[in-house]
Amino acid sequence: MTKIPENKTPLFDNIRYCTRCCIPETQEGVVFDELGICRACQSSEQKIHIDWVKREKELRRILEEAKAKADGNYDCVLPLSGGKDSMFQAYVLTQVYGMKPLGVTFSHNWYSETGWYNLQNLLDKFNIDHVQFQPNRSLVNRIARKSIEVIGDSCWLCHSGIPSFVFQMAIAYKIPLMVWGESAADVSGKDSYLNQQLKFDREYFLKVSGKVSWEKLVCDYLTEKDMRPFVLPSVEEIEAVGVTGIHLGNYLFWDDERQTEFVRDHWDWKETEMEGTYKGYKSAECIMSGMHDFTCYIKRGYGRATWQASVDVRNGLLSQDEGFELIRDHDPEIPEALDYYLKSTGLSEEEFYSIMNSQKHQKLKTTDIPIKKKCHKNAEVIVPFIEQFLAKHRSRKDPREKTGVDDI
C-alpha cells in the first residue's frame, strides 16, 4: 500500500484539478473553461440565474398533457430504487402534481436492509403500484465479474439494467412518459443547463452510464439468453408508443442536501453509513456502492468523497482545502464490499487489482494509487438484505411449535 501524505493538497500531483472544486481531469467527459473551472461548477452557477418559475410551468404543462393523454392508463413511468432521489420524485409527482405513476424497479439484488425498507416505505407512503424485476443471484455475480473487465466498474448491471427494464415496461404498459430525477447537468457536469448536448433517446443511458451494450459482455460464462433482460426495445417499438423521458432536475431547482433532509424529516426515509465517503444518503439502497466508488478511484483517481466534497465546495459548505482533506480520508479506503465482491465472483484479490490496474486512466498508468485499510467495521452489514433474511429464516422453527411454558 502506498502511503497517503498528510496534508490538504490533492492526492495526485501529476493530474489537473478544477481551480474551484476538487474534480480531476480524469473524470470522464470533464470540461474546463479558460479559467480552469469544470463544467459542473459552471452548471452550479447557471442554476442561480435560471428562471425556475418558467421551467416549472413547462414541467406542469408536460405532466398535465401526460395526464390528459393517459385515458385511464397510468400517467407516467416512475423509475424507483428507493434512494433519496426516487423518494423525492415520488413525492413531487403524487403530492404536488397529482400524477398516477407506475413505479418500476430494476433490482440489482444487492439491496441493503436500509434500502429495502426505504423502497417499501416509499410505495406505502405514496400508494404507488409497482413492478419489479430481479435478476438471479448467479447472473448478478457473473455480470459483476465481467463488468470490471469491460468497463473497469463493478456495476454495469445497473447502468444498463435500469434503463432497459424501464423502457421495456413503458412499452409493455403503453405509457409514453418516463420521469427521472437528477439532471446530467447537475452534480456530474456531464451536460450543461444552458447548452444541453445530451438528447434523451434510446441511447441516452448508453452514452451516460452503460458505456457498452450487452453484446460486449457475452463470453464463456454469460450467454445471449443470460443477457436478455438488458436488451433495449427497438427504435420502432419505442416510436410506436412514443416513449420519451424527462429529468425533474431540468425543471426544478435540484438540491441533494435539502431534498434528503426533506424526505428524511417528513416521509421517514432513512440514511445509513456509506463506504468510501462522509455522507449517508447517496446509494443507501445498495451494499455495493463502496465497490463502485473504489473501482472508480483505482481507475480514475477519485471516488465518492471527491464527488460529494466538490458539491459542498460549490455550495460554500467547504473550502477546497477542506474538500481535499476529506478526500484523503475516504477515497483510498478499501471497502468491506470488496470481500463480498471477491467471494461472489470467484476472483482473487490479486486478479481484481490486476484487472483494475489495466483499466487505469492514461494519466495514472504509471502512478501508484494509494490505498488503505478500513479502520472500523461498517455500521450496516455489507451483505444483501435478502441473503440475511434467507439465512435467518432457513433456521427458523415452525411458529406453531411450542417452545416453553410461556407458550402454554
mmCIF file with all atom_site columns, N, CA, C and O in Angstrom, residues 261-294:
data_model
loop_
_atom_site.group_PDB
_atom_site.id
_atom_site.type_symbol
_atom_site.label_atom_id
_atom_site.label_alt_id
_atom_site.label_comp_id
_atom_site.label_asym_id
_atom_site.label_entity_id
_atom_site.label_seq_id
_atom_site.pdbx_PDB_ins_code
_atom_site.Cartn_x
_atom_site.Cartn_y
_atom_site.Cartn_z
_atom_site.occupancy
_atom_site.B_iso_or_equiv
_atom_site.pdbx_formal_charge
_atom_site.auth_seq_id
_atom_site.auth_comp_id
_atom_site.auth_asym_id
_atom_site.auth_atom_id
_atom_site.pdbx_PDB_model_num
ATOM 1   N N  . GLU A 1 261 ? -32.882 15.965 3.386  1.00 0.00 ? 261 GLU A N  1
ATOM 2   C CA . GLU A 1 261 ? -33.422 16.391 4.674  1.00 0.00 ? 261 GLU A CA 1
ATOM 3   C C  . GLU A 1 261 ? -34.953 16.360 4.658  1.00 0.00 ? 261 GLU A C  1
ATOM 4   O O  . GLU A 1 261 ? -35.588 15.957 5.638  1.00 0.00 ? 261 GLU A O  1
ATOM 5   N N  . PHE A 1 262 ? -35.530 16.759 3.535  1.00 0.00 ? 262 PHE A N  1
ATOM 6   C CA . PHE A 1 262 ? -36.984 16.814 3.416  1.00 0.00 ? 262 PHE A CA 1
ATOM 7   C C  . PHE A 1 262 ? -37.610 15.421 3.497  1.00 0.00 ? 262 PHE A C  1
ATOM 8   O O  . PHE A 1 262 ? -38.536 15.184 4.285  1.00 0.00 ? 262 PHE A O  1
ATOM 9   N N  . VAL A 1 263 ? -37.117 14.473 2.686  1.00 0.00 ? 263 VAL A N  1
ATOM 10  C CA . VAL A 1 263 ? -37.723 13.135 2.695  1.00 0.00 ? 263 VAL A CA 1
ATOM 11  C C  . VAL A 1 263 ? -37.401 12.394 3.991  1.00 0.00 ? 263 VAL A C  1
ATOM 12  O O  . VAL A 1 263 ? -38.184 11.555 4.447  1.00 0.00 ? 263 VAL A O  1
ATOM 13  N N  . ARG A 1 264 ? -36.265 12.721 4.601  1.00 0.00 ? 264 ARG A N  1
ATOM 14  C CA . ARG A 1 264 ? -35.911 12.108 5.888  1.00 0.00 ? 264 ARG A CA 1
ATOM 15  C C  . ARG A 1 264 ? -36.831 12.611 7.005  1.00 0.00 ? 264 ARG A C  1
ATOM 16  O O  . ARG A 1 264 ? -37.345 11.827 7.797  1.00 0.00 ? 264 ARG A O  1
ATOM 17  N N  . ASP A 1 265 ? -37.034 13.921 7.057  1.00 0.00 ? 265 ASP A N  1
ATOM 18  C CA . ASP A 1 265 ? -37.771 14.528 8.168  1.00 0.00 ? 265 ASP A CA 1
ATOM 19  C C  . ASP A 1 265 ? -39.283 14.430 8.026  1.00 0.00 ? 265 ASP A C  1
ATOM 20  O O  . ASP A 1 265 ? -40.004 14.452 9.020  1.00 0.00 ? 265 ASP A O  1
ATOM 21  N N  . HIS A 1 266 ? -39.770 14.331 6.782  1.00 0.00 ? 266 HIS A N  1
ATOM 22  C CA . HIS A 1 266 ? -41.225 14.357 6.569  1.00 0.00 ? 266 HIS A CA 1
ATOM 23  C C  . HIS A 1 266 ? -41.805 13.038 6.069  1.00 0.00 ? 266 HIS A C  1
ATOM 24  O O  . HIS A 1 266 ? -43.008 12.811 6.211  1.00 0.00 ? 266 HIS A O  1
ATOM 25  N N  . TRP A 1 267 ? -40.976 12.170 5.490  1.00 0.00 ? 267 TRP A N  1
ATOM 26  C CA . TRP A 1 267 ? -41.509 10.944 4.889  1.00 0.00 ? 267 TRP A CA 1
ATOM 27  C C  . TRP A 1 267 ? -40.785 9.684  5.353  1.00 0.00 ? 267 TRP A C  1
ATOM 28  O O  . TRP A 1 267 ? -40.882 8.633  4.728  1.00 0.00 ? 267 TRP A O  1
ATOM 29  N N  . ASP A 1 268 ? -40.038 9.792  6.453  1.00 0.00 ? 268 ASP A N  1
ATOM 30  C CA . ASP A 1 268 ? -39.422 8.630  7.127  1.00 0.00 ? 268 ASP A CA 1
ATOM 31  C C  . ASP A 1 268 ? -38.396 7.893  6.273  1.00 0.00 ? 268 ASP A C  1
ATOM 32  O O  . ASP A 1 268 ? -38.174 6.686  6.462  1.00 0.00 ? 268 ASP A O  1
ATOM 33  N N  . TRP A 1 269 ? -37.781 8.603  5.333  1.00 0.00 ? 269 TRP A N  1
ATOM 34  C CA . TRP A 1 269 ? -36.692 7.997  4.571  1.00 0.00 ? 269 TRP A CA 1
ATOM 35  C C  . TRP A 1 269 ? -35.456 7.906  5.467  1.00 0.00 ? 269 TRP A C  1
ATOM 36  O O  . TRP A 1 269 ? -35.199 8.806  6.262  1.00 0.00 ? 269 TRP A O  1
ATOM 37  N N  . LYS A 1 270 ? -34.668 6.814  5.336  1.00 0.00 ? 270 LYS A N  1
ATOM 38  C CA . LYS A 1 270 ? -33.557 6.566  6.252  1.00 0.00 ? 270 LYS A CA 1
ATOM 39  C C  . LYS A 1 270 ? -32.193 6.651  5.563  1.00 0.00 ? 270 LYS A C  1
ATOM 40  O O  . LYS A 1 270 ? -32.011 6.143  4.458  1.00 0.00 ? 270 LYS A O  1
ATOM 41  N N  . GLU A 1 271 ? -31.250 7.286  6.243  1.00 0.00 ? 271 GLU A N  1
ATOM 42  C CA . GLU A 1 271 ? -29.846 7.271  5.834  1.00 0.00 ? 271 GLU A CA 1
ATOM 43  C C  . GLU A 1 271 ? -29.152 6.089  6.499  1.00 0.00 ? 271 GLU A C  1
ATOM 44  O O  . GLU A 1 271 ? -29.714 5.409  7.359  1.00 0.00 ? 271 GLU A O  1
ATOM 45  N N  . THR A 1 272 ? -27.902 5.857  6.121  1.00 0.00 ? 272 THR A N  1
ATOM 46  C CA . THR A 1 272 ? -27.107 4.797  6.731  1.00 0.00 ? 272 THR A CA 1
ATOM 47  C C  . THR A 1 272 ? -25.635 5.137  6.534  1.00 0.00 ? 272 THR A C  1
ATOM 48  O O  . THR A 1 272 ? -25.304 6.142  5.898  1.00 0.00 ? 272 THR A O  1
ATOM 49  N N  . GLU A 1 273 ? -24.738 4.315  7.058  1.00 0.00 ? 273 GLU A N  1
ATOM 50  C CA . GLU A 1 273 ? -23.314 4.558  6.813  1.00 0.00 ? 273 GLU A CA 1
ATOM 51  C C  . GLU A 1 273 ? -22.946 4.042  5.432  1.00 0.00 ? 273 GLU A C  1
ATOM 52  O O  . GLU A 1 273 ? -23.186 2.883  5.105  1.00 0.00 ? 273 GLU A O  1
ATOM 53  N N  . MET A 1 274 ? -22.354 4.915  4.631  1.00 0.00 ? 274 MET A N  1
ATOM 54  C CA . MET A 1 274 ? -21.932 4.553  3.285  1.00 0.00 ? 274 MET A CA 1
ATOM 55  C C  . MET A 1 274 ? -20.414 4.423  3.246  1.00 0.00 ? 274 MET A C  1
ATOM 56  O O  . MET A 1 274 ? -19.699 5.242  3.811  1.00 0.00 ? 274 MET A O  1
ATOM 57  N N  . GLU A 1 275 ? -19.935 3.419  2.546  1.00 0.00 ? 275 GLU A N  1
ATOM 58  C CA . GLU A 1 275 ? -18.491 3.211  2.461  1.00 0.00 ? 275 GLU A CA 1
ATOM 59  C C  . GLU A 1 275 ? -17.850 4.229  1.517  1.00 0.00 ? 275 GLU A C  1
ATOM 60  O O  . GLU A 1 275 ? -18.435 4.631  0.517  1.00 0.00 ? 275 GLU A O  1
ATOM 61  N N  . GLY A 1 276 ? -16.655 4.648  1.867  1.00 0.00 ? 276 GLY A N  1
ATOM 62  C CA . GLY A 1 276 ? -15.864 5.489  0.977  1.00 0.00 ? 276 GLY A CA 1
ATOM 63  C C  . GLY A 1 276 ? -16.247 6.943  0.948  1.00 0.00 ? 276 GLY A C  1
ATOM 64  O O  . GLY A 1 276 ? -15.794 7.680  0.068  1.00 0.00 ? 276 GLY A O  1
ATOM 65  N N  . THR A 1 277 ? -17.066 7.389  1.907  1.00 0.00 ? 277 THR A N  1
ATOM 66  C CA . THR A 1 277 ? -17.436 8.796  1.910  1.00 0.00 ? 277 THR A CA 1
ATOM 67  C C  . THR A 1 277 ? -17.876 9.221  3.301  1.00 0.00 ? 277 THR A C  1
ATOM 68  O O  . THR A 1 277 ? -17.906 8.421  4.236  1.00 0.00 ? 277 THR A O  1
ATOM 69  N N  . TYR A 1 278 ? -18.242 10.494 3.422  1.00 0.00 ? 278 TYR A N  1
ATOM 70  C CA . TYR A 1 278 ? -18.560 11.059 4.734  1.00 0.00 ? 278 TYR A CA 1
ATOM 71  C C  . TYR A 1 278 ? -20.038 11.411 4.867  1.00 0.00 ? 278 TYR A C  1
ATOM 72  O O  . TYR A 1 278 ? -20.449 11.985 5.866  1.00 0.00 ? 278 TYR A O  1
ATOM 73  N N  . LYS A 1 279 ? -20.849 11.048 3.863  1.00 0.00 ? 279 LYS A N  1
ATOM 74  C CA . LYS A 1 279 ? -22.287 11.296 3.919  1.00 0.00 ? 279 LYS A CA 1
ATOM 75  C C  . LYS A 1 279 ? -23.031 9.972  3.873  1.00 0.00 ? 279 LYS A C  1
ATOM 76  O O  . LYS A 1 279 ? -22.498 8.962  3.418  1.00 0.00 ? 279 LYS A O  1
ATOM 77  N N  . GLY A 1 280 ? -24.297 9.988  4.324  1.00 0.00 ? 280 GLY A N  1
ATOM 78  C CA . GLY A 1 280 ? -25.015 8.738  4.486  1.00 0.00 ? 280 GLY A CA 1
ATOM 79  C C  . GLY A 1 280 ? -26.246 8.578  3.636  1.00 0.00 ? 280 GLY A C  1
ATOM 80  O O  . GLY A 1 280 ? -27.147 7.841  4.014  1.00 0.00 ? 280 GLY A O  1
ATOM 81  N N  . TYR A 1 281 ? -26.276 9.261  2.468  1.00 0.00 ? 281 TYR A N  1
ATOM 82  C CA . TYR A 1 281 ? -27.520 9.172  1.705  1.00 0.00 ? 281 TYR A CA 1
ATOM 83  C C  . TYR A 1 281 ? -27.385 8.692  0.275  1.00 0.00 ? 281 TYR A C  1
ATOM 84  O O  . TYR A 1 281 ? -28.302 8.061  -0.240 1.00 0.00 ? 281 TYR A O  1
ATOM 85  N N  . LYS A 1 282 ? -26.310 8.940  -0.410 1.00 0.00 ? 282 LYS A N  1
ATOM 86  C CA . LYS A 1 282 ? -26.227 8.559  -1.810 1.00 0.00 ? 282 LYS A CA 1
ATOM 87  C C  . LYS A 1 282 ? -26.046 7.054  -1.961 1.00 0.00 ? 282 LYS A C  1
ATOM 88  O O  . LYS A 1 282 ? -25.136 6.470  -1.379 1.00 0.00 ? 282 LYS A O  1
ATOM 89  N N  . SER A 1 283 ? -26.939 6.410  -2.718 1.00 0.00 ? 283 SER A N  1
ATOM 90  C CA . SER A 1 283 ? -26.905 4.964  -2.967 1.00 0.00 ? 283 SER A CA 1
ATOM 91  C C  . SER A 1 283 ? -27.088 4.145  -1.696 1.00 0.00 ? 283 SER A C  1
ATOM 92  O O  . SER A 1 283 ? -26.574 3.031  -1.580 1.00 0.00 ? 283 SER A O  1
ATOM 93  N N  . ALA A 1 284 ? -27.859 4.682  -0.746 1.00 0.00 ? 284 ALA A N  1
ATOM 94  C CA . ALA A 1 284 ? -28.083 3.982  0.525  1.00 0.00 ? 284 ALA A CA 1
ATOM 95  C C  . ALA A 1 284 ? -28.788 2.645  0.326  1.00 0.00 ? 284 ALA A C  1
ATOM 96  O O  . ALA A 1 284 ? -28.787 1.801  1.223  1.00 0.00 ? 284 ALA A O  1
ATOM 97  N N  . GLU A 1 285 ? -29.373 2.440  -0.856 1.00 0.00 ? 285 GLU A N  1
ATOM 98  C CA . GLU A 1 285 ? -30.110 1.208  -1.112 1.00 0.00 ? 285 GLU A CA 1
ATOM 99  C C  . GLU A 1 285 ? -29.214 0.027  -1.476 1.00 0.00 ? 285 GLU A C  1
ATOM 100 O O  . GLU A 1 285 ? -29.678 -1.112 -1.554 1.00 0.00 ? 285 GLU A O  1
ATOM 101 N N  . CYS A 1 286 ? -27.921 0.263  -1.690 1.00 0.00 ? 286 CYS A N  1
ATOM 102 C CA . CYS A 1 286 ? -27.060 -0.787 -2.255 1.00 0.00 ? 286 CYS A CA 1
ATOM 103 C C  . CYS A 1 286 ? -25.836 -1.055 -1.387 1.00 0.00 ? 286 CYS A C  1
ATOM 104 O O  . CYS A 1 286 ? -25.112 -0.120 -1.025 1.00 0.00 ? 286 CYS A O  1
ATOM 105 N N  . ILE A 1 287 ? -25.578 -2.325 -1.099 1.00 0.00 ? 287 ILE A N  1
ATOM 106 C CA . ILE A 1 287 ? -24.387 -2.670 -0.303 1.00 0.00 ? 287 ILE A CA 1
ATOM 107 C C  . ILE A 1 287 ? -23.104 -2.554 -1.118 1.00 0.00 ? 287 ILE A C  1
ATOM 108 O O  . ILE A 1 287 ? -22.009 -2.541 -0.563 1.00 0.00 ? 287 ILE A O  1
ATOM 109 N N  . MET A 1 288 ? -23.224 -2.473 -2.455 1.00 0.00 ? 288 MET A N  1
ATOM 110 C CA . MET A 1 288 ? -22.046 -2.483 -3.316 1.00 0.00 ? 288 MET A CA 1
ATOM 111 C C  . MET A 1 288 ? -21.616 -1.099 -3.785 1.00 0.00 ? 288 MET A C  1
ATOM 112 O O  . MET A 1 288 ? -20.730 -0.976 -4.625 1.00 0.00 ? 288 MET A O  1
ATOM 113 N N  . SER A 1 289 ? -22.212 -0.050 -3.268 1.00 0.00 ? 289 SER A N  1
ATOM 114 C CA . SER A 1 289 ? -21.826 1.289  -3.715 1.00 0.00 ? 289 SER A CA 1
ATOM 115 C C  . SER A 1 289 ? -20.358 1.564  -3.427 1.00 0.00 ? 289 SER A C  1
ATOM 116 O O  . SER A 1 289 ? -19.676 2.242  -4.190 1.00 0.00 ? 289 SER A O  1
ATOM 117 N N  . GLY A 1 290 ? -19.855 1.022  -2.312 1.00 0.00 ? 290 GLY A N  1
ATOM 118 C CA . GLY A 1 290 ? -18.444 1.204  -1.994 1.00 0.00 ? 290 GLY A CA 1
ATOM 119 C C  . GLY A 1 290 ? -17.526 0.586  -3.034 1.00 0.00 ? 290 GLY A C  1
ATOM 120 O O  . GLY A 1 290 ? -16.441 1.107  -3.313 1.00 0.00 ? 290 GLY A O  1
ATOM 121 N N  . MET A 1 291 ? -17.957 -0.541 -3.626 1.00 0.00 ? 291 MET A N  1
ATOM 122 C CA . MET A 1 291 ? -17.177 -1.173 -4.693 1.00 0.00 ? 291 MET A CA 1
ATOM 123 C C  . MET A 1 291 ? -17.196 -0.326 -5.953 1.00 0.00 ? 291 MET A C  1
ATOM 124 O O  . MET A 1 291 ? -16.172 -0.148 -6.624 1.00 0.00 ? 291 MET A O  1
ATOM 125 N N  . HIS A 1 292 ? -18.373 0.190  -6.288 1.00 0.00 ? 292 HIS A N  1
ATOM 126 C CA . HIS A 1 292 ? -18.493 1.060  -7.460 1.00 0.00 ? 292 HIS A CA 1
ATOM 127 C C  . HIS A 1 292 ? -17.526 2.234  -7.343 1.00 0.00 ? 292 HIS A C  1
ATOM 128 O O  . HIS A 1 292 ? -16.791 2.566  -8.282 1.00 0.00 ? 292 HIS A O  1
ATOM 129 N N  . ASP A 1 293 ? -17.491 2.857  -6.172 1.00 0.00 ? 293 ASP A N  1
ATOM 130 C CA . ASP A 1 293 ? -16.666 4.047  -5.979 1.00 0.00 ? 293 ASP A CA 1
ATOM 131 C C  . ASP A 1 293 ? -15.177 3.700  -5.884 1.00 0.00 ? 293 ASP A C  1
ATOM 132 O O  . ASP A 1 293 ? -14.324 4.471  -6.321 1.00 0.00 ? 293 ASP A O  1
ATOM 133 N N  . PHE A 1 294 ? -14.884 2.537  -5.309 1.00 0.00 ? 294 PHE A N  1
ATOM 134 C CA . PHE A 1 294 ? -13.483 2.120  -5.178 1.00 0.00 ? 294 PHE A CA 1
ATOM 135 C C  . PHE A 1 294 ? -12.887 1.801  -6.545 1.00 0.00 ? 294 PHE A C  1
ATOM 136 O O  . PHE A 1 294 ? -11.733 2.145  -6.827 1.00 0.00 ? 294 PHE A O  1
#
